[in-house]
mmCIF file of C-alpha atoms and ligand atoms in Angstrom:
data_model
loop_
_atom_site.group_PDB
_atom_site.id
_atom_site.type_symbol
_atom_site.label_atom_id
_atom_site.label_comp_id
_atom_site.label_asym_id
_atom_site.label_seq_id
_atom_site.Cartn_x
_atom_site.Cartn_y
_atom_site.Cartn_z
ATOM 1 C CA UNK A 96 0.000 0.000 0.000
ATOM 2 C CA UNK A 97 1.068 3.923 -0.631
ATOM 3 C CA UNK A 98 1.973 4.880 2.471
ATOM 4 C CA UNK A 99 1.176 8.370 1.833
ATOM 5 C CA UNK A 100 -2.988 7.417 0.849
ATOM 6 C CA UNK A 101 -3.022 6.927 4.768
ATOM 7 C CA UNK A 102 -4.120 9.669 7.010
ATOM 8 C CA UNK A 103 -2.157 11.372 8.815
ATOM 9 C CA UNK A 104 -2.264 11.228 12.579
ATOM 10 C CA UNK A 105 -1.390 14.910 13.079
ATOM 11 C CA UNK A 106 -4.565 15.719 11.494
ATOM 12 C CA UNK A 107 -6.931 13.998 13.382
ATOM 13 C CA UNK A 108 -8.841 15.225 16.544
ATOM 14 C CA UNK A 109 -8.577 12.964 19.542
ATOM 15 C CA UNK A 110 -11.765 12.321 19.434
ATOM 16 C CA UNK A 111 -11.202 10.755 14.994
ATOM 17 C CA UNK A 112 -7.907 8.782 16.687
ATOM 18 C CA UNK A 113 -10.209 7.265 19.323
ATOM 19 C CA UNK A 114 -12.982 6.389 16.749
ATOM 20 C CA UNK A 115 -10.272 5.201 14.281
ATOM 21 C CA UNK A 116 -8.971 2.934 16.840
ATOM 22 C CA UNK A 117 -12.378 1.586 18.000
ATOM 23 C CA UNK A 118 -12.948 0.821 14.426
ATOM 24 C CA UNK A 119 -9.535 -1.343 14.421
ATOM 25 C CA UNK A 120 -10.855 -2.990 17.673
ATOM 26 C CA UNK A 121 -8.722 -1.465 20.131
ATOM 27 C CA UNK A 122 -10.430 -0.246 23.827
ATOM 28 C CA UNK A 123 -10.884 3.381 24.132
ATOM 29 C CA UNK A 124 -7.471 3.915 26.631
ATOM 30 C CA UNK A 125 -5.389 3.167 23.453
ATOM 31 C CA UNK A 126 -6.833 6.129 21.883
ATOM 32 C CA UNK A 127 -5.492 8.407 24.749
ATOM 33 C CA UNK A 128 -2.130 6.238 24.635
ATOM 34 C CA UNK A 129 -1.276 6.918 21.556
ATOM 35 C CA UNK A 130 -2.042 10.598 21.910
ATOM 36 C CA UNK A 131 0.237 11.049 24.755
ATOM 37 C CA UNK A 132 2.905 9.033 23.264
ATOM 38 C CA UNK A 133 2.611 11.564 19.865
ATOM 39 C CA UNK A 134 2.546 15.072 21.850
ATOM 40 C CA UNK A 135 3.670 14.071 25.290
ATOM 41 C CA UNK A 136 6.179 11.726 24.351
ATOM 42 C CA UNK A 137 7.124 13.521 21.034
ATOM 43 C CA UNK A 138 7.568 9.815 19.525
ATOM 44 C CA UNK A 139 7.717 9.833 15.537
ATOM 45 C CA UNK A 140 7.103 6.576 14.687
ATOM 46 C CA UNK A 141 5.222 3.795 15.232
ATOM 47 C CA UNK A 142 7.843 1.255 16.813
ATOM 48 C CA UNK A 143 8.306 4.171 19.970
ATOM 49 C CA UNK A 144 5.317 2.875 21.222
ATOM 50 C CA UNK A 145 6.960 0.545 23.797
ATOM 51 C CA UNK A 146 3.586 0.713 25.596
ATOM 52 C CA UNK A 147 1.534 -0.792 22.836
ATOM 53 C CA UNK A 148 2.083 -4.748 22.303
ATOM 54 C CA UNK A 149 4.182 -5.378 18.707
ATOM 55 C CA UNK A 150 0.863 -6.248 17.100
ATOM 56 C CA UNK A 151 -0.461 -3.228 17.792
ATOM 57 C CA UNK A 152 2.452 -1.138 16.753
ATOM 58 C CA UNK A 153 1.952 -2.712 13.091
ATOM 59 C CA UNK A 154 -1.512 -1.765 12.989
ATOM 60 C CA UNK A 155 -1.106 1.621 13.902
ATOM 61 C CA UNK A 156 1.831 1.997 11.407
ATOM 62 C CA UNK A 157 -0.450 0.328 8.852
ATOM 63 C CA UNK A 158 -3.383 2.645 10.016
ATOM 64 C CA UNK A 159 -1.396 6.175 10.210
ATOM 65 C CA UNK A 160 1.299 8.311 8.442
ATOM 66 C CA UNK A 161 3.511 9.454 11.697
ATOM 67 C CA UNK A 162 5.247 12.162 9.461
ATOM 68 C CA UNK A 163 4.603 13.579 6.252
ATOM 69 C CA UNK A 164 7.530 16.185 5.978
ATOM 70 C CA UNK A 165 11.163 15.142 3.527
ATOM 71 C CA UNK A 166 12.904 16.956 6.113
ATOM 72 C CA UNK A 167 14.710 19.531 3.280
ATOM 73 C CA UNK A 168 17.868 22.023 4.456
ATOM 74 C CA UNK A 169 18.238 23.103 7.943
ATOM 75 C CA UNK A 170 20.177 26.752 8.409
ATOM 76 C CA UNK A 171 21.860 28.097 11.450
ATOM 77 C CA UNK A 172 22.390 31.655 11.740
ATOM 78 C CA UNK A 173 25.720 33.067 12.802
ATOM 79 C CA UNK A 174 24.684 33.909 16.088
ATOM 80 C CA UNK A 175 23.129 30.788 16.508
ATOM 81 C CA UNK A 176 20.101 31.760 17.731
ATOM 82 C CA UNK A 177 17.833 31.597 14.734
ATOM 83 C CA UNK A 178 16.934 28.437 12.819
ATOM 84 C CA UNK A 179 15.108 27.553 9.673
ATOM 85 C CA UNK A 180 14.191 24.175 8.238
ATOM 86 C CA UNK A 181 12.678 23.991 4.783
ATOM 87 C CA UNK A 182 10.058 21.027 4.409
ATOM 88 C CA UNK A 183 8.777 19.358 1.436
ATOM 89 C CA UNK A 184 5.411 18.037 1.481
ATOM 90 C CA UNK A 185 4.077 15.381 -0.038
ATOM 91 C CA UNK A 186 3.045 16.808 -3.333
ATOM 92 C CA UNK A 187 6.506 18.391 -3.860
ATOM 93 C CA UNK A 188 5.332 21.898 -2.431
ATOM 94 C CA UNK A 189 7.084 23.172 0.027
ATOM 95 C CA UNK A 190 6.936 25.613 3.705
ATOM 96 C CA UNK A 191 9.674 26.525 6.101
ATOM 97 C CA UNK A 192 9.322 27.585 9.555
ATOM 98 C CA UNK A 193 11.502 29.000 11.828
ATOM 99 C CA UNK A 194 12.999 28.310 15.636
ATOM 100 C CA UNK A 195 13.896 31.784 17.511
ATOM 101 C CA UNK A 196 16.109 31.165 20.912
ATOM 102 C CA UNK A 197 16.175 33.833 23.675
ATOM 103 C CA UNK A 198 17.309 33.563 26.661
ATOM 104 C CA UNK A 199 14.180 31.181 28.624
ATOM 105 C CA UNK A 200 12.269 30.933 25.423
ATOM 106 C CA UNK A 201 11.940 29.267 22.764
ATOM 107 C CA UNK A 202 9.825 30.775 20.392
ATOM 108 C CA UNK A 203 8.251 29.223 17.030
ATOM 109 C CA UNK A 204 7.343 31.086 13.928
ATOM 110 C CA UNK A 205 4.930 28.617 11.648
ATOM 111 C CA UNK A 206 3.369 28.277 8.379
ATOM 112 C CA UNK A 207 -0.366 27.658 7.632
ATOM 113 C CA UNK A 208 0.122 28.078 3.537
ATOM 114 C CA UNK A 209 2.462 26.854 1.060
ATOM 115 C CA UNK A 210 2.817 30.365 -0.874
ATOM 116 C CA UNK A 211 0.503 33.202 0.187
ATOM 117 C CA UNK A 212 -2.629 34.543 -1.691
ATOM 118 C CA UNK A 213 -2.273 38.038 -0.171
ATOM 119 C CA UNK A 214 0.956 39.756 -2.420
ATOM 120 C CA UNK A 215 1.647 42.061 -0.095
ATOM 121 C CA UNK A 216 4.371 43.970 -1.955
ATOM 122 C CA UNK A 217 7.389 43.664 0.674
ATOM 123 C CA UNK A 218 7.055 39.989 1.581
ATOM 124 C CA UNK A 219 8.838 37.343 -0.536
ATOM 125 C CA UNK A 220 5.743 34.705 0.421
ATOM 126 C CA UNK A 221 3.595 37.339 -1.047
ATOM 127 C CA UNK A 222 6.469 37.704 -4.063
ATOM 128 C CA UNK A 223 6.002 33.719 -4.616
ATOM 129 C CA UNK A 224 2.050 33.367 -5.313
ATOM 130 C CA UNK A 225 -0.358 30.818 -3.680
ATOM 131 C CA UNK A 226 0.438 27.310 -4.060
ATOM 132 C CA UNK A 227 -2.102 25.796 -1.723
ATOM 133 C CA UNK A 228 -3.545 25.471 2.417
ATOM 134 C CA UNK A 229 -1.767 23.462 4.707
ATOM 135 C CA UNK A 230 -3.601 20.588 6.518
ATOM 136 C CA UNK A 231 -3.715 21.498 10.432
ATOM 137 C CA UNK A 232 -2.055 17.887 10.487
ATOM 138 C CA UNK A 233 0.584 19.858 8.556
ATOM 139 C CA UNK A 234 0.664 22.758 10.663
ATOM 140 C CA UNK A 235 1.362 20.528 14.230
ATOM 141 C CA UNK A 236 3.825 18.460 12.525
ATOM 142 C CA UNK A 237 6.429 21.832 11.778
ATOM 143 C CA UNK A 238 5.742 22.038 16.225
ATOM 144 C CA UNK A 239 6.640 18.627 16.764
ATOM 145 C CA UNK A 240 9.594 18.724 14.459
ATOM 146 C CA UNK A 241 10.702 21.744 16.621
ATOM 147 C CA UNK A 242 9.736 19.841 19.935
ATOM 148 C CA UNK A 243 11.816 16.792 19.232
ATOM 149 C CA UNK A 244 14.761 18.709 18.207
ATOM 150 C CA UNK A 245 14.616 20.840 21.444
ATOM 151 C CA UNK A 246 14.207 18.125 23.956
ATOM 152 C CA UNK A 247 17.410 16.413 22.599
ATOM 153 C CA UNK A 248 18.713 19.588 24.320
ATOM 154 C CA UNK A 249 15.952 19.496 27.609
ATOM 155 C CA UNK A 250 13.988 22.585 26.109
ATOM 156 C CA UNK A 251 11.231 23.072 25.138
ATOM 157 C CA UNK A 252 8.846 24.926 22.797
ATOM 158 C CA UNK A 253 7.468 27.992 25.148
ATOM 159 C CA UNK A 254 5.635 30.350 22.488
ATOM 160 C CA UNK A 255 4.407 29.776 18.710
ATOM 161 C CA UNK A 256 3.925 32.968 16.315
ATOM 162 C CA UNK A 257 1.527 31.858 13.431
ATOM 163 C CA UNK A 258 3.522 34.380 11.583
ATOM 164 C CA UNK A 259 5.504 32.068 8.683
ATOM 165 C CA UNK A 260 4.750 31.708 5.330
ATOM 166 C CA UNK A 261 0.843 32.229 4.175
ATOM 167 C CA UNK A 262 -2.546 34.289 5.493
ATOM 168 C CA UNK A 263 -3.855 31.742 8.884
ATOM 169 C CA UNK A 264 -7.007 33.711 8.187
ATOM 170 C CA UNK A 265 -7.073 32.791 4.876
ATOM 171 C CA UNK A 266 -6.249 29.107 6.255
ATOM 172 C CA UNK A 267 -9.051 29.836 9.417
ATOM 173 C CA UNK A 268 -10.172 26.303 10.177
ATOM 174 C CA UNK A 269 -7.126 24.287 9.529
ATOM 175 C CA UNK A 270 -5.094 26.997 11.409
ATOM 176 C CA UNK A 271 -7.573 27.026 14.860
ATOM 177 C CA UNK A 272 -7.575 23.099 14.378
ATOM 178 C CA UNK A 273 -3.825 23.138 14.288
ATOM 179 C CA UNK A 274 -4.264 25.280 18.143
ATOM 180 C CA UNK A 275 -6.722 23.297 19.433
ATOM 181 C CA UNK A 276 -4.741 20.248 18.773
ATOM 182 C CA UNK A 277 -1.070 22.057 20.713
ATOM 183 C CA UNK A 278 -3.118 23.552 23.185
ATOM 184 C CA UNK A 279 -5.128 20.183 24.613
ATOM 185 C CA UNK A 280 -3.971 19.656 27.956
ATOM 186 C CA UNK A 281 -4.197 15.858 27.192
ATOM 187 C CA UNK A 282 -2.038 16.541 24.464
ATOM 188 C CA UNK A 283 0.771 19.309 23.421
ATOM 189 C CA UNK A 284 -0.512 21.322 26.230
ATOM 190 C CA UNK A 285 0.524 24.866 25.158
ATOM 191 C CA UNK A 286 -1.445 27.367 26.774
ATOM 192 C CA UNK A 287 -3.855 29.829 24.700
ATOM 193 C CA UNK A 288 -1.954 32.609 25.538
ATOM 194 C CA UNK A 289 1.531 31.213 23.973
ATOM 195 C CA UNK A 290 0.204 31.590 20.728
ATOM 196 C CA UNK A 291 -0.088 34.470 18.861
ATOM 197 C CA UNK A 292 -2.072 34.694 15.569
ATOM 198 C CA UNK A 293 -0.553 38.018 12.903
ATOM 199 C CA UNK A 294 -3.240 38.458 10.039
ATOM 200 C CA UNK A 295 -3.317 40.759 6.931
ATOM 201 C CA UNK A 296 -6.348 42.153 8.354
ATOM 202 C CA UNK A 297 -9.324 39.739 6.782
ATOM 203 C CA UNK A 298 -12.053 41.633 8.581
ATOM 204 C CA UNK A 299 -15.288 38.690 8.602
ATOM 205 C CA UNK A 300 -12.348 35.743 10.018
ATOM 206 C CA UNK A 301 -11.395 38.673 12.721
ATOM 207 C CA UNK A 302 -14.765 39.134 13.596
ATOM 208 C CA UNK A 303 -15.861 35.403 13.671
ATOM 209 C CA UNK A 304 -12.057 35.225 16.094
ATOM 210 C CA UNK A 305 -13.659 37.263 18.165
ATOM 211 C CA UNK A 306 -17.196 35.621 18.882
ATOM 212 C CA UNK A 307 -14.924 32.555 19.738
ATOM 213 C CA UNK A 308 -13.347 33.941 22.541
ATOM 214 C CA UNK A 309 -10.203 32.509 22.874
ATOM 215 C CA UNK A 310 -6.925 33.310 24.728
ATOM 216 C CA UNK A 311 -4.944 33.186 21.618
ATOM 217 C CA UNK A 312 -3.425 36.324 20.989
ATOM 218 C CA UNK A 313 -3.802 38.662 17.869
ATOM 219 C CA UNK A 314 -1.875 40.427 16.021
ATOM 220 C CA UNK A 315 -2.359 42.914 12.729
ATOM 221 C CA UNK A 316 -0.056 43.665 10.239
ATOM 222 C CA UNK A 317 -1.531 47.372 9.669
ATOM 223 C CA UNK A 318 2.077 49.231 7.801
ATOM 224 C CA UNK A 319 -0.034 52.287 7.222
ATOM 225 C CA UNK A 320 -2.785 54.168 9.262
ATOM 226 C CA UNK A 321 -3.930 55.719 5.933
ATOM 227 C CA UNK A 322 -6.396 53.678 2.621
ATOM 228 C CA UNK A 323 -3.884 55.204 0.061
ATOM 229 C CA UNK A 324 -0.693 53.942 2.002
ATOM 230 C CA UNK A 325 -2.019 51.240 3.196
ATOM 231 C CA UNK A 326 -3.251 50.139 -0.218
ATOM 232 C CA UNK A 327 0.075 50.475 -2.022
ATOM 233 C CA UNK A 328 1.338 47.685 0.112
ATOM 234 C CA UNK A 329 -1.187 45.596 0.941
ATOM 235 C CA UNK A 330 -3.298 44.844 -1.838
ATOM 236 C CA UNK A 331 -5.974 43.501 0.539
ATOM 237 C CA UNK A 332 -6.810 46.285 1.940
ATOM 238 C CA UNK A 333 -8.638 47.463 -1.156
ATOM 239 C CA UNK A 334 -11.264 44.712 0.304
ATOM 240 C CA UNK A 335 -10.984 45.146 3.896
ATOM 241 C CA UNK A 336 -10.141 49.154 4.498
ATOM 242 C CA UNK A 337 -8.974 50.905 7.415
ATOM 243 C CA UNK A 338 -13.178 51.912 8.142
ATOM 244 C CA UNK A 339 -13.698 48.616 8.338
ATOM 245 C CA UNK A 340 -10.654 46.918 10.385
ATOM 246 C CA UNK A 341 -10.195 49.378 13.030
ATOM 247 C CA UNK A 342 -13.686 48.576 14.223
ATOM 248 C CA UNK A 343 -12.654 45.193 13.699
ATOM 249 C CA UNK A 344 -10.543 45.418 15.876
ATOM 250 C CA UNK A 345 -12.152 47.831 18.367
ATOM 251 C CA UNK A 346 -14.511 45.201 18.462
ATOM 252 C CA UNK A 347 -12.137 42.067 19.336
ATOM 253 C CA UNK A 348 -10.921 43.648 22.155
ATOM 254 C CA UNK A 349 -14.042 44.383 23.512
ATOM 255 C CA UNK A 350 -15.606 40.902 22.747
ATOM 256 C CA UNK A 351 -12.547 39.093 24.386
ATOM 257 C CA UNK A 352 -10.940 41.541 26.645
ATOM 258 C CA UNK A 353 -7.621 41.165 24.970
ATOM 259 C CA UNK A 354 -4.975 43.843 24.059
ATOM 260 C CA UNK A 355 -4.541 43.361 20.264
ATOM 261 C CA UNK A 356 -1.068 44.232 18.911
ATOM 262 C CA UNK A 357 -0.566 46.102 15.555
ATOM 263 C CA UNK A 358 2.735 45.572 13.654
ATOM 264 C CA UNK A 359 4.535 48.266 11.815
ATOM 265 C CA UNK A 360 7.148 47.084 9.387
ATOM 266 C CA UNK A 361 8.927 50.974 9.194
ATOM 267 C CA UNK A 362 10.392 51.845 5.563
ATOM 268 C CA UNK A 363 12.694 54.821 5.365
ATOM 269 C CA UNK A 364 10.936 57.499 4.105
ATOM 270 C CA UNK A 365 7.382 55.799 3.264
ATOM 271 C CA UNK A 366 6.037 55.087 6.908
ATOM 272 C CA UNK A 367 8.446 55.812 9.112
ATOM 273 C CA UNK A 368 8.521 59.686 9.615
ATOM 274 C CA UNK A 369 7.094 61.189 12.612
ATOM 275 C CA UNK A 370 3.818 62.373 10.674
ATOM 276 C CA UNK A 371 2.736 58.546 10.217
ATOM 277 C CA UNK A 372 3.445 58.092 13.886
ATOM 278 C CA UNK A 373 0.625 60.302 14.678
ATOM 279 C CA UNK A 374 -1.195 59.646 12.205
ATOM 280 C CA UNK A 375 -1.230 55.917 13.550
ATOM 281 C CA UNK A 376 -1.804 57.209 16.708
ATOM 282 C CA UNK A 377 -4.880 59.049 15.875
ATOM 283 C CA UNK A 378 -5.957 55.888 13.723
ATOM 284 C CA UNK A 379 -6.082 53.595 16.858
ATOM 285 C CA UNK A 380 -6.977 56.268 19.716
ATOM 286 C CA UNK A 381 -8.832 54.219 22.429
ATOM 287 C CA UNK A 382 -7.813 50.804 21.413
ATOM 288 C CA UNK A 383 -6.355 48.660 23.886
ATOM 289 C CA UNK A 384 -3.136 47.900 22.183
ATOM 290 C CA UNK A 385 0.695 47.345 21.534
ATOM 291 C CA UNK A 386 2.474 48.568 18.293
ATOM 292 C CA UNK A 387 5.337 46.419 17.360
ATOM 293 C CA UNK A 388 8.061 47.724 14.910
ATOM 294 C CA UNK A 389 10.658 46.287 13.136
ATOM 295 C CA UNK A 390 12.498 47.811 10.359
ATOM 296 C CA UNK A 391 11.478 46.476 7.155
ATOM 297 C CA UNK A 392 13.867 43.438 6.041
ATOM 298 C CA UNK A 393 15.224 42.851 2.572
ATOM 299 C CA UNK A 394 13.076 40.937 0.246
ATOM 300 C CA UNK A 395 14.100 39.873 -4.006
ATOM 301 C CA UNK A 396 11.348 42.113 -5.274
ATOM 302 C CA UNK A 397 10.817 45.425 -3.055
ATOM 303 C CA UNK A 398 13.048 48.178 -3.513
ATOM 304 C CA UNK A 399 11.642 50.023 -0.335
ATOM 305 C CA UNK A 400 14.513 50.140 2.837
ATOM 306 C CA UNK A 401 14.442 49.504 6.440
ATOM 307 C CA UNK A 402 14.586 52.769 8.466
ATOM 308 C CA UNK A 403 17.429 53.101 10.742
ATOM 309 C CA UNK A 404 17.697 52.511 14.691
ATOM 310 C CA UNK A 405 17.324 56.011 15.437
ATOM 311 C CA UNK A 406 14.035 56.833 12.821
ATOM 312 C CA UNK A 407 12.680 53.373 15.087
ATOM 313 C CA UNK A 408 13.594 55.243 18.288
ATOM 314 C CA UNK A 409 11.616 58.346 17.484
ATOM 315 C CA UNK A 410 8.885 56.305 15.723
ATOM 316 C CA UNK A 411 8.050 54.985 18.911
ATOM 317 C CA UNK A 412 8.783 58.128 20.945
ATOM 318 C CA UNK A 413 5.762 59.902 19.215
ATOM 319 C CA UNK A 414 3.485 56.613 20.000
ATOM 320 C CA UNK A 415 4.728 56.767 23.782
ATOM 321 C CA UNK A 416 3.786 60.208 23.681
ATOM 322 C CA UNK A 417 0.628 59.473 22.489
ATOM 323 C CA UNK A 418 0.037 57.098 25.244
ATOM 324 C CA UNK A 419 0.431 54.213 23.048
ATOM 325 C CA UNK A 420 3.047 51.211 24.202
ATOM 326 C CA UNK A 421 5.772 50.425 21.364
ATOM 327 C CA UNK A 422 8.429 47.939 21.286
ATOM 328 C CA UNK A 423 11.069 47.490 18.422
ATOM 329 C CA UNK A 424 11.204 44.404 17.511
ATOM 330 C CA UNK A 425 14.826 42.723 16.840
ATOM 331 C CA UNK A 426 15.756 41.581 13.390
ATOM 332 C CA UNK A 427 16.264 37.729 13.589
ATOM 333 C CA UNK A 428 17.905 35.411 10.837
ATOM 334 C CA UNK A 429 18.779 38.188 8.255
ATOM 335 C CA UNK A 430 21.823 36.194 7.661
ATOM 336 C CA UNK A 431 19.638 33.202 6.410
ATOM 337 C CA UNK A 432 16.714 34.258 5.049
ATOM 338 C CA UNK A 433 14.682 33.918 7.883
ATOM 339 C CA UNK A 434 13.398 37.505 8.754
ATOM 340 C CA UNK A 435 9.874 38.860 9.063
ATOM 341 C CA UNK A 436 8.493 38.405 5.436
ATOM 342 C CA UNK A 437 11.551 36.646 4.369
ATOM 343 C CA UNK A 438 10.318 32.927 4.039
ATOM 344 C CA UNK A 439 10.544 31.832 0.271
ATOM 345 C CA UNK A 440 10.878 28.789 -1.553
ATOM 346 C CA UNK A 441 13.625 28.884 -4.119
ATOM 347 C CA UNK A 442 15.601 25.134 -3.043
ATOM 348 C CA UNK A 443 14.970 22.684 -5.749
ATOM 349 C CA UNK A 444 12.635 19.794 -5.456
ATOM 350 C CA UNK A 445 13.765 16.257 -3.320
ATOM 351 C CA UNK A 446 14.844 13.681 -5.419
ATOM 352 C CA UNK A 447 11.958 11.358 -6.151
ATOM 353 C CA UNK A 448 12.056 8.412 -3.587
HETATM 354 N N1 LIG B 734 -0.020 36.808 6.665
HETATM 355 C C1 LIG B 734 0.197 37.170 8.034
HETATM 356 C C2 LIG B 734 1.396 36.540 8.689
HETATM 357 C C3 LIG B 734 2.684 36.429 7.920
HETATM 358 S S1 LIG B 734 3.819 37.745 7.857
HETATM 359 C C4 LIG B 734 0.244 38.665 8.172
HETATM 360 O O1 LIG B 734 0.210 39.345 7.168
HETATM 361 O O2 LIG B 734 0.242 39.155 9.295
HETATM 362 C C5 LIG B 734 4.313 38.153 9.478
HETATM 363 C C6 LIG B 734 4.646 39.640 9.620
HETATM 364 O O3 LIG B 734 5.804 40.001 8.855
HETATM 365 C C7 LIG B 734 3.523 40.530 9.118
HETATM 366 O O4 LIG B 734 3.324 41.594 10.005
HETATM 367 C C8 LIG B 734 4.088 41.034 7.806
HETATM 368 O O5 LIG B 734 3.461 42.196 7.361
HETATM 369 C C9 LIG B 734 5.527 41.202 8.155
HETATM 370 N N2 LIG B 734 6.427 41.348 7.027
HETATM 371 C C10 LIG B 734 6.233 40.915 5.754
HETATM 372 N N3 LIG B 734 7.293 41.224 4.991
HETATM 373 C C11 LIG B 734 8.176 41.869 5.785
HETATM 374 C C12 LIG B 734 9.467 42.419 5.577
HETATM 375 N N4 LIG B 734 10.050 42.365 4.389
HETATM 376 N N5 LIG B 734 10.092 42.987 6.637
HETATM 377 C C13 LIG B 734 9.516 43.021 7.858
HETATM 378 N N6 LIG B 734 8.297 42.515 8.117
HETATM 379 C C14 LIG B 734 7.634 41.947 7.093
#
């Protein structure tokens, strides 16, 4: 049999792996077992299951793809503290995602897409097109790939930014599958809170976000308080404009009670002078919130500049003196590609097994 026409285990709630396994004929605790042994355990394949008699461990191996990822190049930066993994999937697309260290975390930064619909004019996953959605089977297994690699070291994964390559919005149920599955307490066990979500701004999926209620933070990639600005480099907003996602977003924290954070990705001399500052701060007046800027990183096909330290510094000055908290974010992974809006495909295919 083609072991890839199996499903894969990843993307199956707990409740699908307990009715899969009653339909094999195995008692209900196996169900749980095998759960544990995937996200507690971090085991990859079927013979880790030391727990489960050798019949069984065939006919879950026979039942289940523990892996769909051809694990492709892994990159270190020079500091050591960023790392990226390309992964090629099944049908020869391929994602990357990224491992951040800091000092007592370890951070995560995931893909829900191969590609990215939105062609937001600074990003190289916008640069590359749409290729397709990833399964939220998909989306776990770039965590556990992380997870196994940090425990060989006794860490562990403390935070995951849903902020690699593609729109999660675009991607909504897959994506909230994908947290629902890390964030079970019977399985990955990641609180709500360690997650943080960064959308274009699709205004219905924020809106539906918010009616669920979740801890899950938020995050918008705004780049310009003003339509014409804001249009230039995000293509969506055309759809979705400022009158509309500002309420949006008014609106989610209301609904949930959570501070919402806007990010700012500052290009010398198109959004970074101190005019846009206020502007931004007028734009967002009242919102409980937290503007995060990071000087805008080199991609192929944008000609546009990050600003310097000191136009961050005084970006953020006129926010503080608006009453509105800024942090500058620190570039990570220049060095290897694996910046903000930096994730690309250009690696060659795997050989053909
Ligand atoms: N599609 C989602 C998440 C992916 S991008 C979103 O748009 O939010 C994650 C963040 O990186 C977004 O804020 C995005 O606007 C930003 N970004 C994209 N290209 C960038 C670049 N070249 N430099 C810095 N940040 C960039």
């Amino acid at each position: 049999m083609n072991k890839n026409s199996l499903p894969l285990v990843y993307d199956q709630s707990q409740q699908q792996v307990a009715e899969t396994m009653k339909a094999i004929g195995q008692p209900a605790y196996r169900a749980k077992q095998l759960w544990q042994g995937i996200y507690q355990n971090l085991w990859s394949n079927p013979s880790d299951f030391s727990n489960f008699p050798a019949g069984l461990r065939d006919q879950i191996g026979s039942t289940y793809r523990f892996g769909s990822f051809t694990i492709g190049t892994r990159q270190v930066s020079r500091d050591q503290q960023t790392v990226k993994t390309l992964f090629h999937l099944p049908d020869g697309k391929a994602i990357e995602a990224v491992l951040m260290r800091y000092e007592h975390r370890q951070t995560l930064c995931i893909s829900t897409q191969a590609g990215c619909a939105m062609n937001c004019v600074f990003c190289a996953t916008g640069q590359m097109g749409f290729k397709r959605h990833l399964t939220s089977g998909e989306i776990v297994e770039q965590v556990l790939y992380y997870a196994r690699l940090l425990k060989e070291e006794g860490k562990e994964v403390t935070n995951i930014v849903i902020m690699g390559m593609g729109e999660p919005f675009h991607n909504y149920n897959a994506t909230l599958e994908a947290i629902d599955r890390l964030n079970d307490p019977d399985g990955f066990n990641l609180g709500a809170r360690r997650f943080t979500i960064s959308t274009v701004g699709l205004v219905p999926a924020i809106q539906r976000f918010s009616n669920e209620k979740r801890q899950v933070n938020l995050a918008i990639s705004l780049h310009a308080a003003n339509d014409d600005l804001r249009s230039s480099l995000l293509p969506i907003n055309k759809t979705y404009p400022l009158s509309e996602l500002i309420p949006a977003c008014r609106e989610y924290v209301e609904k949930t009670g959570r501070r919402i954070t806007f990010e700012w990705a500052l290009i010398n001399g198109v959004n970074d002078r101190i005019e846009d500052a206020s502007q931004l701060a007028r734009l967002i007046r009242g919102i409980i919130c937290h503007v995060n800027v990071i000087s805008l990183n080199p991609t192929r096909a944008y000609q546009g500049v990050g600003s310097s330290a000191e136009n961050a510094r005084a970006f953020c000055d006129e926010l503080t003196k608006h009453h509105i908290p800024c942090t500058i974010r620190l570039r990570r992974g220049i060095d290897i590609q694996a910046g903000c809006g930096q994730l690309a495909i250009k690696a060659p295919p795997p050989p053909m097994l």
